[in-house]
Amino acid sequence: METIDTKTLKESIFIISVYFYDEETFEINLVTSPDYFGRHTLSIEILGDEYEMEFAGMNG
């Protein structure tokens, strides 16, 4: 298995989609290029008017 450093991983992450559920709740889906997540999407939910972030899981 190949080891990558933190900087390389951070630079590979990008937003693939954003879903708005209402005015205070939305989801951001992240992937990497090259694909370090094994064809999965990392989902983060942003909740409430204080924009609390929560890991929603790996999809795919």
C-alpha atoms as one frame of an Amber mdcrd trajectory, in Angstrom:
protein
   0.000   0.000   0.000   1.291   3.438  -0.957   1.777   6.026   1.786   0.912
   9.658   1.098   1.694  12.715   3.175  -0.887  15.083   4.620  -0.107  17.895
   2.194  -0.611  15.636  -0.838  -3.948  14.394   0.513  -5.201  17.913   1.315
  -4.289  19.135  -2.172  -6.142  16.214  -3.799  -9.553  16.846  -2.147 -12.241
  18.727  -4.056 -16.007  19.300  -3.913 -17.981  17.163  -6.342 -21.484  18.253
  -5.253 -23.492  20.323  -2.784 -27.094  19.513  -1.828 -29.332  22.026  -0.067
 -32.110  20.518   2.046 -33.439  23.806   3.418 -32.123  27.239   4.379 -30.078
  25.878   7.293 -29.056  22.360   6.256 -26.878  21.242   3.382 -24.429  18.508
   2.442 -21.020  18.770   0.785 -19.602  15.723  -1.008 -15.849  15.420  -1.443
 -13.660  13.197  -3.610  -9.947  13.064  -4.364  -7.884  13.101  -7.514  -6.125
  10.742  -7.690  -8.703   8.528  -6.008  -7.534   7.907  -2.426 -11.070   7.105
  -1.149 -11.523   3.930  -3.230 -14.317   5.360  -5.430 -16.204   6.588  -2.367
 -17.523  10.065  -1.625 -16.905  11.682   1.752 -20.111  13.407   2.919 -20.227
  16.278   5.396 -23.528  17.738   6.608 -23.743  21.366   7.700 -26.589  21.853
  10.160 -28.436  24.818  11.654 -27.864  28.527  11.658 -24.506  28.082  13.417
 -23.270  25.800  10.591 -22.229  22.852  12.740 -20.411  20.256  10.645 -20.995
  16.524  10.982 -19.397  13.591   9.175 -22.284  11.918   7.314 -20.317   8.912
   6.066 -18.657   7.451   3.012 -20.948   6.821   0.058 -20.393   4.742  -3.020
